[in-house]
Amino acid sequence: MSELQKSWVDSANSAETDFPLNNLPYGVFSVGDEDARCGVAIGDMILDVALLEQESLITLDTAPVLNQPYWNDLMELGPEKWAELRTRLIALLKEDGDAALSGNAALKNSALIPMDSADLHMPLVVSEYTDFYAGRHHAVNVGTMFRGAENALPPNWLHIPIGYNGRASSVVVSGTDIRRPWGQLKGPNDQLPRFAPSMRFDIELEMGAIVGTSSDRPITVAEADANIFGYVLLNDWSARDIQAWEYQPLGPFQAKATATSISPWIVTAAALAPFRCDTPERDFELLDHLKDDGPMLFDIDLSVTLTPEGGQTSEIASTNYNVMYYSAAQQLAHHTTSGCPMNVGDLLGSGTISGPEKNNRGSLLELSWGGKEPFTLSDGTVRSFIENGDTLTLMGSATGDGYRVGFGVCTGKVLPAAKSPYAT
């Protein structure tokens, strides 16, 4: 395991920060009425890399690429330029490194912005969004609830990463409020469906992989791994009662279209490299296009907290990304097998990440076992599904020797359903 890389930015050397020099995640920020632009988190500060590009301390292309409110332009330049930028940032920020920034007091003062004074925005333009169902514990839990333990996993599950195409238009950045959705519902005792707000609103604790290199042909798992620019925390908000009525036979639709929240910082694949780990042992040998090509998962601790409006925060789940059955590279490789073109800025959701124990379950559907086993928060409040005013927060980090590589938070507050436009 690698050690902490020391920076002249003091706050980056704390074992408590998500953003040491080892990390350097990419986000988009603004201050006041200024235009949103690319920034890099370092300790409790944001490095204005658009300014450094303007001042020629960073040169990546003949035209600026970091003065935009997204990182897609850098992604378009390809993996060699991704590596070049990371190398340059480390040189500018490391202790006893290139003094072009640290030795220029005026520029340093302008280029480092306190994180708590900035607004964070979507870090990329999402081209397409695909969500997978690749966590075995989650799939077994959900399958057991609905089909019984003997038929918990669909027959194809151990052979291919199951997924569906979601809505890129409803991907939002952490901190965006989430409005409880309306939908068509039909309970087990209802003769006919009705149109009403979802009463079984839920989260899904996931990781999101961002495709940084386009493709228009089937690609290998190794190629897919190289095409992934970075990772974010991802919460695929889910209306379980809408889903139960609509998903047969074609799968999720409106139940998953309300919103998908992502963390504002993209942690690069390079920053996560020291934390690579193997996928679990296989029940069946995978076909050639899906076979593991070295360690493709990451050892990332994950947790979820729930805070009722005006109440105490409770941790309701903790797990690790290393329990996934399929890696993001395998998901991406499988996505391309039909010749499906993949675009810069495509987002792949891992699927709900649940572990083997009850407190490892990454959704309220599992934590409350479909509402049959309500759970109690630290203040005595009881939950089966999300109530109005609840704030759900996802956190994640990989732990090194005296440091951690973190994602910040992915959070959203659930607001009451809007007034129905169909009311008579």
Short mmCIF file of C-alpha atoms in Angstrom, two decimals:
data_model
loop_
_atom_site.label_atom_id
_atom_site.label_comp_id
_atom_site.label_asym_id
_atom_site.label_seq_id
_atom_site.Cartn_x
_atom_site.Cartn_y
_atom_site.Cartn_z
CA MET A 1 0.00 0.00 0.00
CA SER A 2 1.35 3.42 -0.96
CA GLU A 3 2.08 6.11 1.63
CA LEU A 4 0.78 9.64 1.98
CA GLN A 5 2.30 12.04 -0.54
CA LYS A 6 3.08 15.29 1.27
CA SER A 7 1.84 18.60 -0.10
CA TRP A 8 2.66 22.21 0.74
CA VAL A 9 -1.13 22.62 1.15
CA ASP A 10 -1.21 21.80 4.86
CA SER A 11 -4.81 20.55 5.02
CA ALA A 12 -3.99 17.91 2.40
CA ASN A 13 -1.63 16.15 4.82
CA SER A 14 -4.30 15.30 7.39
CA ALA A 15 -5.36 11.68 7.76
CA GLU A 16 -8.93 13.00 8.09
CA THR A 17 -9.23 14.64 4.67
CA ASP A 18 -10.77 12.88 1.69
CA PHE A 19 -8.52 14.86 -0.60
CA PRO A 20 -4.78 14.35 -0.02
CA LEU A 21 -2.24 14.74 -2.81
CA ASN A 22 -2.73 11.02 -3.52
CA ASN A 23 -6.29 11.75 -4.65
CA LEU A 24 -6.69 15.01 -6.64
CA PRO A 25 -10.30 14.43 -7.74
CA TYR A 26 -11.91 16.52 -10.46
CA GLY A 27 -14.97 18.72 -9.94
CA VAL A 28 -16.69 21.85 -11.23
CA PHE A 29 -17.10 24.87 -8.98
CA SER A 30 -18.09 28.52 -8.91
CA VAL A 31 -17.81 31.32 -6.40
CA GLY A 32 -20.58 33.91 -6.25
CA ASP A 33 -21.57 35.08 -9.72
CA GLU A 34 -18.44 33.74 -11.42
CA ASP A 35 -18.71 31.20 -14.22
CA ALA A 36 -18.47 27.54 -13.25
CA ARG A 37 -15.16 25.95 -14.23
CA CYS A 38 -12.93 22.95 -13.58
CA GLY A 39 -11.32 22.56 -10.18
CA VAL A 40 -9.30 19.97 -8.28
CA ALA A 41 -9.85 19.18 -4.59
CA ILE A 42 -6.75 19.36 -2.39
CA GLY A 43 -7.32 19.22 1.38
CA ASP A 44 -10.01 21.76 2.23
CA MET A 45 -9.26 23.84 -0.85
CA ILE A 46 -10.15 23.83 -4.54
CA LEU A 47 -7.36 24.42 -7.03
CA ASP A 48 -8.61 26.58 -9.89
CA VAL A 49 -7.03 24.66 -12.75
CA ALA A 50 -8.77 26.86 -15.32
CA LEU A 51 -6.72 29.77 -13.95
CA LEU A 52 -3.51 27.74 -14.02
CA GLU A 53 -4.22 26.84 -17.64
CA GLN A 54 -4.81 30.51 -18.41
CA GLU A 55 -1.47 31.34 -16.75
CA SER A 56 0.26 28.59 -18.79
CA LEU A 57 1.21 26.55 -15.73
CA ILE A 58 -0.86 23.77 -17.31
CA THR A 59 -0.86 23.19 -21.07
CA LEU A 60 -2.79 20.23 -22.41
CA ASP A 61 -3.93 21.26 -25.89
CA THR A 62 -3.71 24.12 -28.36
CA ALA A 63 -6.96 25.47 -26.91
CA PRO A 64 -8.05 25.65 -23.26
CA VAL A 65 -9.97 22.61 -21.98
CA LEU A 66 -10.30 23.41 -18.26
CA ASN A 67 -12.29 26.66 -18.46
CA GLN A 68 -15.52 24.75 -19.08
CA PRO A 69 -18.24 23.67 -16.60
CA TYR A 70 -17.44 20.00 -17.25
CA TRP A 71 -14.47 17.64 -17.63
CA ASN A 72 -15.60 16.12 -20.92
CA ASP A 73 -13.08 18.15 -22.94
CA LEU A 74 -10.18 16.64 -20.99
CA MET A 75 -11.66 13.17 -21.37
CA GLU A 76 -11.78 13.68 -25.14
CA LEU A 77 -7.99 14.17 -25.18
CA GLY A 78 -7.43 10.56 -24.09
CA PRO A 79 -5.55 8.62 -21.40
CA GLU A 80 -2.10 10.05 -22.20
CA LYS A 81 -3.33 13.57 -21.46
CA TRP A 82 -5.17 12.34 -18.35
CA ALA A 83 -1.85 11.02 -17.05
CA GLU A 84 -0.02 14.19 -18.11
CA LEU A 85 -2.40 16.40 -16.13
CA ARG A 86 -2.13 14.25 -13.01
CA THR A 87 1.67 14.29 -13.20
CA ARG A 88 1.67 18.06 -13.60
CA LEU A 89 -0.72 18.62 -10.69
CA ILE A 90 1.39 16.44 -8.39
CA ALA A 91 4.51 18.37 -9.40
CA LEU A 92 2.83 21.72 -8.66
CA LEU A 93 1.32 20.65 -5.33
CA LYS A 94 3.82 18.33 -3.73
CA GLU A 95 6.14 19.36 -0.96
CA ASP A 96 9.44 20.59 -2.47
CA GLY A 97 7.96 20.29 -5.97
CA ASP A 98 7.80 22.76 -8.83
CA ALA A 99 7.68 26.23 -7.22
CA ALA A 100 5.87 27.87 -10.14
CA LEU A 101 2.70 27.94 -8.02
CA SER A 102 3.89 27.60 -4.42
CA GLY A 103 6.50 30.30 -4.93
CA ASN A 104 4.10 32.84 -6.45
CA ALA A 105 2.13 34.30 -3.55
CA ALA A 106 -0.33 36.27 -5.66
CA LEU A 107 -1.14 33.37 -7.98
CA LYS A 108 -1.33 30.90 -5.09
CA ASN A 109 -3.81 33.18 -3.32
CA SER A 110 -5.98 33.42 -6.44
CA ALA A 111 -5.77 29.77 -7.44
CA LEU A 112 -6.62 28.17 -4.09
CA ILE A 113 -10.24 28.68 -3.08
CA PRO A 114 -11.63 27.54 0.28
CA MET A 115 -14.01 24.68 -0.46
CA ASP A 116 -16.61 25.96 1.98
CA SER A 117 -16.92 29.22 0.01
CA ALA A 118 -17.60 27.54 -3.34
CA ASP A 119 -20.65 26.01 -4.99
CA LEU A 120 -20.17 22.58 -6.56
CA HIS A 121 -21.84 21.59 -9.81
CA MET A 122 -22.24 18.53 -12.03
CA PRO A 123 -18.67 17.54 -12.89
CA LEU A 124 -19.50 16.24 -16.37
CA VAL A 125 -22.09 16.24 -19.09
CA VAL A 126 -23.64 12.77 -18.87
CA SER A 127 -24.04 11.39 -22.39
CA GLU A 128 -25.93 8.19 -21.56
CA TYR A 129 -26.71 6.38 -18.31
CA THR A 130 -26.82 2.61 -17.80
CA ASP A 131 -27.55 1.01 -14.44
CA PHE A 132 -26.52 -2.54 -13.62
CA TYR A 133 -27.66 -5.18 -11.15
CA ALA A 134 -24.24 -6.61 -10.34
CA GLY A 135 -24.15 -7.01 -6.56
CA ARG A 136 -24.79 -10.62 -5.62
CA HIS A 137 -25.95 -10.03 -2.05
CA HIS A 138 -28.44 -7.41 -3.22
CA ALA A 139 -29.70 -9.63 -6.04
CA VAL A 140 -30.13 -12.59 -3.68
CA ASN A 141 -31.93 -10.46 -1.09
CA VAL A 142 -34.34 -8.93 -3.59
CA GLY A 143 -34.87 -12.25 -5.39
CA THR A 144 -35.59 -14.03 -2.12
CA MET A 145 -38.20 -11.43 -1.20
CA PHE A 146 -40.05 -11.75 -4.48
CA ARG A 147 -39.35 -15.29 -5.72
CA GLY A 148 -38.16 -17.28 -2.73
CA ALA A 149 -34.63 -18.37 -1.84
CA GLU A 150 -34.55 -21.27 -4.28
CA ASN A 151 -35.17 -18.93 -7.26
CA ALA A 152 -33.47 -15.81 -5.91
CA LEU A 153 -31.02 -15.31 -8.78
CA PRO A 154 -32.32 -15.21 -12.36
CA PRO A 155 -30.75 -18.02 -14.43
CA ASN A 156 -28.57 -15.58 -16.42
CA TRP A 157 -27.27 -13.63 -13.42
CA LEU A 158 -24.05 -15.61 -12.84
CA HIS A 159 -23.16 -15.40 -16.53
CA ILE A 160 -23.75 -11.76 -17.57
CA PRO A 161 -23.98 -8.39 -15.83
CA ILE A 162 -27.67 -7.50 -16.09
CA GLY A 163 -28.45 -3.85 -16.78
CA TYR A 164 -30.96 -1.39 -18.19
CA ASN A 165 -30.68 1.97 -19.91
CA GLY A 166 -31.73 4.82 -17.63
CA ARG A 167 -32.26 8.55 -18.02
CA ALA A 168 -29.15 10.73 -18.37
CA SER A 169 -31.44 13.77 -18.12
CA SER A 170 -32.29 13.02 -14.49
CA VAL A 171 -28.73 12.60 -13.20
CA VAL A 172 -28.11 15.38 -10.66
CA VAL A 173 -25.24 16.47 -8.45
CA SER A 174 -25.09 15.89 -4.70
CA GLY A 175 -27.07 18.44 -2.73
CA THR A 176 -29.96 18.58 -5.19
CA ASP A 177 -33.33 18.12 -3.50
CA ILE A 178 -35.34 15.12 -4.70
CA ARG A 179 -39.10 15.45 -5.18
CA ARG A 180 -41.13 12.37 -4.24
CA PRO A 181 -42.47 10.96 -7.51
CA TRP A 182 -46.00 10.23 -8.62
CA GLY A 183 -46.75 7.02 -10.44
CA GLN A 184 -49.18 4.25 -11.16
CA LEU A 185 -49.46 1.89 -8.19
CA LYS A 186 -51.28 -1.36 -7.61
CA GLY A 187 -51.10 -3.12 -4.27
CA PRO A 188 -51.69 -6.86 -3.79
CA ASN A 189 -55.26 -6.23 -2.61
CA ASP A 190 -56.15 -3.59 -5.22
CA GLN A 191 -58.47 -4.58 -8.06
CA LEU A 192 -57.25 -1.72 -10.25
CA PRO A 193 -54.18 0.53 -10.29
CA ARG A 194 -54.30 4.11 -9.01
CA PHE A 195 -52.20 7.23 -9.61
CA ALA A 196 -50.56 8.45 -6.40
CA PRO A 197 -47.25 9.54 -4.87
CA SER A 198 -44.83 6.71 -4.20
CA MET A 199 -45.05 5.51 -0.60
CA ARG A 200 -42.07 3.15 -0.85
CA PHE A 201 -39.36 5.55 -1.97
CA ASP A 202 -35.84 4.22 -1.62
CA ILE A 203 -32.13 4.66 -2.31
CA GLU A 204 -29.56 2.43 -3.93
CA LEU A 205 -25.97 2.69 -2.73
CA GLU A 206 -23.83 2.39 -5.86
CA MET A 207 -20.58 3.41 -7.50
CA GLY A 208 -20.67 5.13 -10.88
CA ALA A 209 -17.97 4.60 -13.53
CA ILE A 210 -17.41 7.37 -16.09
CA VAL A 211 -16.45 6.38 -19.61
CA GLY A 212 -13.67 8.67 -20.83
CA THR A 213 -12.91 7.12 -24.22
CA SER A 214 -15.48 6.45 -26.91
CA SER A 215 -15.78 3.13 -28.75
CA ASP A 216 -17.86 1.83 -31.64
CA ARG A 217 -17.00 -1.87 -31.52
CA PRO A 218 -16.81 -4.68 -28.98
CA ILE A 219 -13.89 -4.08 -26.60
CA THR A 220 -12.06 -6.35 -24.19
CA VAL A 221 -12.20 -6.11 -20.41
CA ALA A 222 -8.64 -4.72 -20.43
CA GLU A 223 -9.60 -2.07 -23.00
CA ALA A 224 -12.70 -1.21 -21.02
CA ASP A 225 -10.67 -0.75 -17.85
CA ALA A 226 -8.36 1.66 -19.69
CA ASN A 227 -11.38 3.57 -21.03
CA ILE A 228 -12.75 4.41 -17.56
CA PHE A 229 -11.82 7.97 -16.59
CA GLY A 230 -12.90 7.79 -12.96
CA TYR A 231 -15.54 6.95 -10.38
CA VAL A 232 -18.23 8.72 -8.37
CA LEU A 233 -20.62 7.77 -5.59
CA LEU A 234 -24.05 7.14 -7.07
CA ASN A 235 -27.52 6.97 -5.53
CA ASP A 236 -30.13 5.57 -7.89
CA TRP A 237 -33.33 6.78 -6.21
CA SER A 238 -36.02 4.11 -6.63
CA ALA A 239 -39.79 4.07 -6.20
CA ARG A 240 -40.34 0.46 -5.19
CA ASP A 241 -44.13 0.48 -5.41
CA ILE A 242 -44.09 1.99 -8.92
CA GLN A 243 -41.39 -0.55 -9.84
CA ALA A 244 -43.38 -3.52 -8.55
CA TRP A 245 -46.32 -2.73 -10.83
CA GLU A 246 -44.48 -1.65 -13.98
CA TYR A 247 -41.38 -3.83 -14.19
CA GLN A 248 -43.02 -6.96 -15.57
CA PRO A 249 -41.98 -7.94 -18.17
CA LEU A 250 -39.52 -5.27 -19.37
CA GLY A 251 -37.87 -4.00 -16.20
CA PRO A 252 -37.43 -0.58 -14.53
CA PHE A 253 -38.87 2.51 -16.18
CA GLN A 254 -40.58 5.33 -14.27
CA ALA A 255 -39.59 3.81 -10.92
CA LYS A 256 -35.97 4.77 -11.69
CA ALA A 257 -36.51 7.97 -13.69
CA THR A 258 -37.01 10.43 -10.83
CA ALA A 259 -33.35 11.14 -10.16
CA THR A 260 -29.90 9.64 -9.87
CA SER A 261 -27.55 11.59 -7.60
CA ILE A 262 -23.77 11.54 -8.00
CA SER A 263 -20.99 12.95 -5.84
CA PRO A 264 -19.44 16.20 -7.15
CA TRP A 265 -15.88 14.84 -7.29
CA ILE A 266 -14.64 12.37 -9.91
CA VAL A 267 -11.94 10.20 -8.32
CA THR A 268 -9.68 9.09 -11.13
CA ALA A 269 -8.84 5.48 -11.85
CA ALA A 270 -5.17 6.44 -11.31
CA ALA A 271 -5.87 7.62 -7.75
CA LEU A 272 -7.64 4.34 -6.98
CA ALA A 273 -4.95 2.13 -8.50
CA PRO A 274 -3.31 1.24 -5.12
CA PHE A 275 -6.65 -0.16 -3.93
CA ARG A 276 -7.34 -2.64 -6.71
CA CYS A 277 -8.63 -6.06 -5.68
CA ASP A 278 -10.00 -9.19 -7.29
CA THR A 279 -13.62 -9.99 -7.97
CA PRO A 280 -15.15 -12.88 -5.93
CA GLU A 281 -14.69 -16.52 -6.84
CA ARG A 282 -16.95 -17.55 -9.74
CA ASP A 283 -19.67 -20.18 -9.62
CA PHE A 284 -19.28 -20.65 -13.37
CA GLU A 285 -16.39 -19.76 -15.64
CA LEU A 286 -17.28 -16.57 -17.50
CA LEU A 287 -17.24 -16.46 -21.29
CA ASP A 288 -14.10 -15.05 -22.86
CA HIS A 289 -15.44 -11.51 -23.36
CA LEU A 290 -16.09 -11.21 -19.61
CA LYS A 291 -13.13 -13.03 -18.07
CA ASP A 292 -11.24 -11.14 -15.37
CA ASP A 293 -8.06 -9.46 -16.54
CA GLY A 294 -6.29 -8.87 -13.24
CA PRO A 295 -7.72 -7.02 -10.22
CA MET A 296 -10.63 -4.95 -11.52
CA LEU A 297 -12.50 -4.02 -8.34
CA PHE A 298 -11.45 -1.56 -5.63
CA ASP A 299 -11.33 -1.78 -1.83
CA ILE A 300 -13.59 1.18 -1.04
CA ASP A 301 -15.48 1.42 2.25
CA LEU A 302 -19.01 2.75 1.78
CA SER A 303 -21.71 3.95 4.16
CA VAL A 304 -25.18 5.49 4.20
CA THR A 305 -26.67 7.87 6.77
CA LEU A 306 -30.25 8.99 7.19
CA THR A 307 -31.15 12.31 8.85
CA PRO A 308 -34.84 13.05 9.52
CA GLU A 309 -35.78 16.70 9.16
CA GLY A 310 -34.67 18.35 12.40
CA GLY A 311 -33.47 15.01 13.76
CA GLN A 312 -30.30 13.09 14.46
CA THR A 313 -28.11 11.49 11.84
CA SER A 314 -27.96 7.68 11.91
CA GLU A 315 -25.68 5.40 9.95
CA ILE A 316 -28.02 2.80 8.48
CA ALA A 317 -25.63 0.78 6.31
CA SER A 318 -21.94 0.13 5.71
CA THR A 319 -20.35 -2.10 3.09
CA ASN A 320 -17.49 -2.22 0.59
CA TYR A 321 -17.25 -2.03 -3.19
CA ASN A 322 -15.08 -5.16 -3.16
CA VAL A 323 -18.16 -7.41 -2.77
CA MET A 324 -19.38 -6.76 -6.33
CA TYR A 325 -19.65 -9.80 -8.59
CA TYR A 326 -18.85 -7.85 -11.77
CA SER A 327 -16.41 -4.96 -12.13
CA ALA A 328 -17.15 -1.74 -14.02
CA ALA A 329 -14.71 -2.89 -16.72
CA GLN A 330 -16.70 -6.10 -17.22
CA GLN A 331 -19.93 -4.13 -17.34
CA LEU A 332 -18.50 -1.78 -19.95
CA ALA A 333 -17.03 -4.60 -22.02
CA HIS A 334 -20.36 -6.45 -21.99
CA HIS A 335 -22.18 -3.23 -22.96
CA THR A 336 -20.14 -3.06 -26.18
CA THR A 337 -20.62 -6.67 -27.33
CA SER A 338 -23.53 -5.83 -29.64
CA GLY A 339 -21.49 -3.07 -31.26
CA CYS A 340 -23.27 -0.51 -29.09
CA PRO A 341 -21.27 2.75 -29.35
CA MET A 342 -20.04 4.14 -26.04
CA ASN A 343 -19.53 7.87 -25.68
CA VAL A 344 -17.28 10.13 -23.66
CA GLY A 345 -19.29 10.98 -20.56
CA ASP A 346 -21.33 7.77 -20.42
CA LEU A 347 -22.16 6.84 -16.83
CA LEU A 348 -22.41 3.23 -15.64
CA GLY A 349 -24.06 2.50 -12.28
CA SER A 350 -22.66 -0.55 -10.50
CA GLY A 351 -25.95 -1.74 -9.09
CA THR A 352 -26.75 -1.75 -5.38
CA ILE A 353 -23.75 -2.65 -3.23
CA SER A 354 -24.83 -4.85 -0.34
CA GLY A 355 -22.71 -7.15 1.82
CA PRO A 356 -23.49 -10.42 3.59
CA GLU A 357 -24.77 -8.94 6.88
CA LYS A 358 -27.98 -7.03 7.56
CA ASN A 359 -26.12 -3.79 8.29
CA ASN A 360 -24.37 -4.14 4.91
CA ARG A 361 -27.56 -3.75 2.90
CA GLY A 362 -27.42 -0.82 0.46
CA SER A 363 -31.14 -0.10 0.16
CA LEU A 364 -34.07 0.43 2.53
CA LEU A 365 -35.93 -2.28 0.63
CA GLU A 366 -33.39 -4.77 2.01
CA LEU A 367 -32.90 -3.11 5.40
CA SER A 368 -36.64 -3.30 6.13
CA TRP A 369 -37.09 -6.54 4.16
CA GLY A 370 -39.75 -5.05 1.94
CA GLY A 371 -41.31 -3.12 4.83
CA LYS A 372 -41.92 -6.23 6.92
CA GLU A 373 -39.07 -5.49 9.35
CA PRO A 374 -38.95 -1.73 10.09
CA PHE A 375 -35.66 -0.56 11.58
CA THR A 376 -35.00 2.00 14.30
CA LEU A 377 -32.76 5.06 13.98
CA SER A 378 -30.52 6.33 16.77
CA ASP A 379 -33.17 8.78 18.00
CA GLY A 380 -35.87 6.09 18.20
CA THR A 381 -37.47 7.02 14.88
CA VAL A 382 -38.68 4.03 12.86
CA ARG A 383 -38.30 3.66 9.10
CA SER A 384 -39.28 1.19 6.41
CA PHE A 385 -38.85 3.57 3.48
CA ILE A 386 -37.92 7.24 3.07
CA GLU A 387 -40.18 9.83 4.69
CA ASN A 388 -40.57 13.42 3.46
CA GLY A 389 -37.83 15.63 4.87
CA ASP A 390 -35.32 12.77 5.19
CA THR A 391 -31.79 13.44 3.96
CA LEU A 392 -29.88 10.42 2.68
CA THR A 393 -26.10 10.68 2.42
CA LEU A 394 -23.65 8.28 0.78
CA MET A 395 -19.96 8.36 1.71
CA GLY A 396 -16.98 6.36 0.52
CA SER A 397 -13.21 6.20 0.83
CA ALA A 398 -10.25 3.88 0.27
CA THR A 399 -7.75 3.78 3.14
CA GLY A 400 -4.00 3.91 2.60
CA ASP A 401 -1.03 4.24 4.93
CA GLY A 402 -1.83 7.41 6.89
CA TYR A 403 -4.29 8.78 4.33
CA ARG A 404 -7.54 8.06 2.54
CA VAL A 405 -8.79 8.63 -0.98
CA GLY A 406 -12.37 9.81 -0.58
CA PHE A 407 -15.29 10.95 -2.69
CA GLY A 408 -16.78 13.59 -0.42
CA VAL A 409 -20.52 13.01 -0.01
CA CYS A 410 -23.47 12.23 -2.23
CA THR A 411 -26.52 13.62 -0.51
CA GLY A 412 -30.13 14.48 -1.24
CA LYS A 413 -33.18 15.58 0.73
CA VAL A 414 -36.58 14.15 -0.19
CA LEU A 415 -39.33 16.73 -0.61
CA PRO A 416 -43.09 16.04 -0.67
CA ALA A 417 -44.66 15.14 -3.99
CA ALA A 418 -45.70 18.10 -6.09
CA LYS A 419 -49.38 18.81 -6.62
CA SER A 420 -50.66 16.48 -9.33
CA PRO A 421 -51.34 18.24 -12.65
CA TYR A 422 -54.06 15.65 -13.26
CA ALA A 423 -56.15 16.47 -10.17
CA THR A 424 -59.77 17.28 -10.90
#
